[in-house]
Amino acid sequence: MDFILSGLIFSPLLAALVVLLLPTRLQQPIKVVALAGAMVQMVLAILLYFRFDGAAFANGQMGYQFVEKLNWIGFSLGSLGRLQIDYFVGVDGISIGLVLLTGIIGVIGVISSWTITKNIKGYFLLYLLLITSVMGCFLALDFFLFYLFFEFMLLPMYFLIGIWGGPKREYAAIKFFIYTLVGSLFILIVMIGLYTSVIDPMATAVQLNLLQNGVASPDAILQVQQMLQQNVISGSELVRTFSIPAMMEPANFIPGSLLHVLSGSILWDLPLRFIAFLLLFAGFAIKVPSVPVHTWLPDAHVEAPTPISVLLAAILLKVGGYGLIRIVYPIFPDAGAYFSVLVGGLGVLSIIYGALCALAMNDLKKLIAYSSVSHMGFVLLGLASLTVEGVNGAVYMMFSHGIISAMLFLVVGVIYDRAHDRMILNFRGLANRMPAYTTFVVIAFFASLGLPGFSGFISELMVLLGGFSAPDVTGMLPRWMTVVAVVGLLLSAAYYLWALQRMFFGKYWIFPELREKVMIFDLTKREYLMLVPLAILAVLFGIFPHLLLDKMGVSVTGFTELVLQNGQEQLNMVLSSITK
């Protein structure tokens, strides 16, 4: 068994243990250990990217690559069967880009944190715990394990904002905590419901001694699934599971269970499966974030220190979109098809509302925070289309936005470090004093607004292509939604060009009250070290999109085929069951 995925998850955790053992006074060694832990994770992520076979079929449990599956928690429940929780991790084309992104941003964040002076040991300890949990989310294939990593992100982020943030850090940290905790509770409710409804056919075959040469063969698994649907297996012999691939297979649902497609269970005039979908969607939409559950994000970004804003925008928000693609749609494709217009509508609302809010901002950091809300709306729109182009665009958008948003928040941090102010109207003509800095700002702004040649253009183009073709290919979205989304691109050009013109061009000028305490100088070597790699990646994946598309294409095609086929079949079954 190849343990590269465990190395990816736990290398920062090992570094955190070393940091924990180091005396507080050894500030430089603490930083070096944190950087080493993040760099090991990045090297493993790059190695995994090159070893990953994008042509392999990745639809279902057997299609995941570098799988590690070990029994973790298991005990008998008597007449209710057996509980089983596995340490189950794997990677496919949907997650490979996010794994690579997490590795890169983890190192960039440590370099950005080099100027932190307050409680250095505690800061880097929490930072390493945070990137451990994010990587775990992107690799976990057991719902219980995913939920542990998902919850584990909450506390480090709360303290990183609440201790090292700005003047209103306590308010922002508590707001982040409450929003995320509510979303987590929604996810927990559905996770428990799924556990009571789904079995692991392989483990059940072992329990029933349906083995060939000591192994549960595909025929044995099929036999278990047939016996399950015929109600000939006693409850005490069932092995219940949190396995996400098992939950994706309708034949693994126990007949008569709450979330079985033919259960006929109704709550608030909706099938229980639809309620479960909405709860999961709400839980992950908070993390995306989608309008109207986005209000925690601008406050968190404004108050968080620059490195934490980078992590929040680049990788933490992607956990929400990833959860929708990995968990929500494959497990409840029927509800995904039924609520496609709702999901697409929220995506379009986020695109327009986020762009309008960004256009009204004078705080550069808030402008970029609202731009994140707007751009993540394209993820929802592409996913709701359920076309190959649209879902490819959604996954590509998460990777591209991670690179570009990290760059955007870093350039905000550069000016804030010098002026301790980021109001757009307080600066003018910065290009005269900071030409190199202005160059990277232009690259970041143009990449984010979708200029051809940058990765943002590729992702937005594919989402729009998927949206326009959806009425004819899948019938999921009306075409007017995509037309409205195009307006968001025009608004993004407006707020970026407005900020660029006001702050960087014309005669050099700074607000009089800032002049005495401002030291304006161009980029340092450390800042070049952070910005140059991100600029190269934004251009590289804009000119050569096949570098990622070839890795994820087969997985995304398998995902759309699975959701479309199972979605229509299960939707008909669910609707027929509630009309009897």
GROMACS .gro file of C-alpha atoms in nm, residues 18 23 65 111 132 140 164 168 183 241 262 286 311 314 345 348 361-362 368 379 386 390 393 435 472 505 532 573-574:
model
   29
   18VAL     CA    1   0.781   1.939   1.682
   23PRO     CA    2   1.066   2.631   2.367
   65GLN     CA    3  -0.614   0.606  -0.689
  111ILE     CA    4   0.624   3.261   0.396
  132THR     CA    5  -0.365   1.928   0.799
  140ALA     CA    6  -1.123   1.153   0.292
  164TRP     CA    7  -0.409   3.762   1.545
  168LYS     CA    8  -1.298   4.371   1.542
  183GLY     CA    9  -2.361   2.432   0.875
  241THR     CA   10  -2.092   0.229   0.702
  262LEU     CA   11  -3.880   0.418  -0.212
  286ILE     CA   12  -2.220   2.841   0.406
  311LEU     CA   13  -0.576   3.040   0.329
  314ALA     CA   14  -0.765   3.001  -0.153
  345GLY     CA   15  -3.027   3.068  -0.921
  348VAL     CA   16  -2.630   3.371  -1.034
  361MET     CA   17  -1.646   4.907  -0.155
  362ASN     CA   18  -1.376   5.161  -0.066
  368ILE     CA   19  -1.168   4.137  -0.296
  379VAL     CA   20  -1.900   2.705  -0.913
  386LEU     CA   21  -2.473   1.911  -1.483
  390GLY     CA   22  -2.010   2.319  -1.668
  393GLY     CA   23  -1.555   2.470  -1.528
  435PRO     CA   24   0.626   4.974  -1.027
  472ASP     CA   25  -3.047   2.133  -2.474
  505PHE     CA   26  -0.233   5.580  -1.189
  532VAL     CA   27   0.609   3.525  -0.859
  573MET     CA   28  -3.890   0.650  -0.802
  574VAL     CA   29  -3.904   0.910  -0.522
   0.00000   0.00000   0.00000
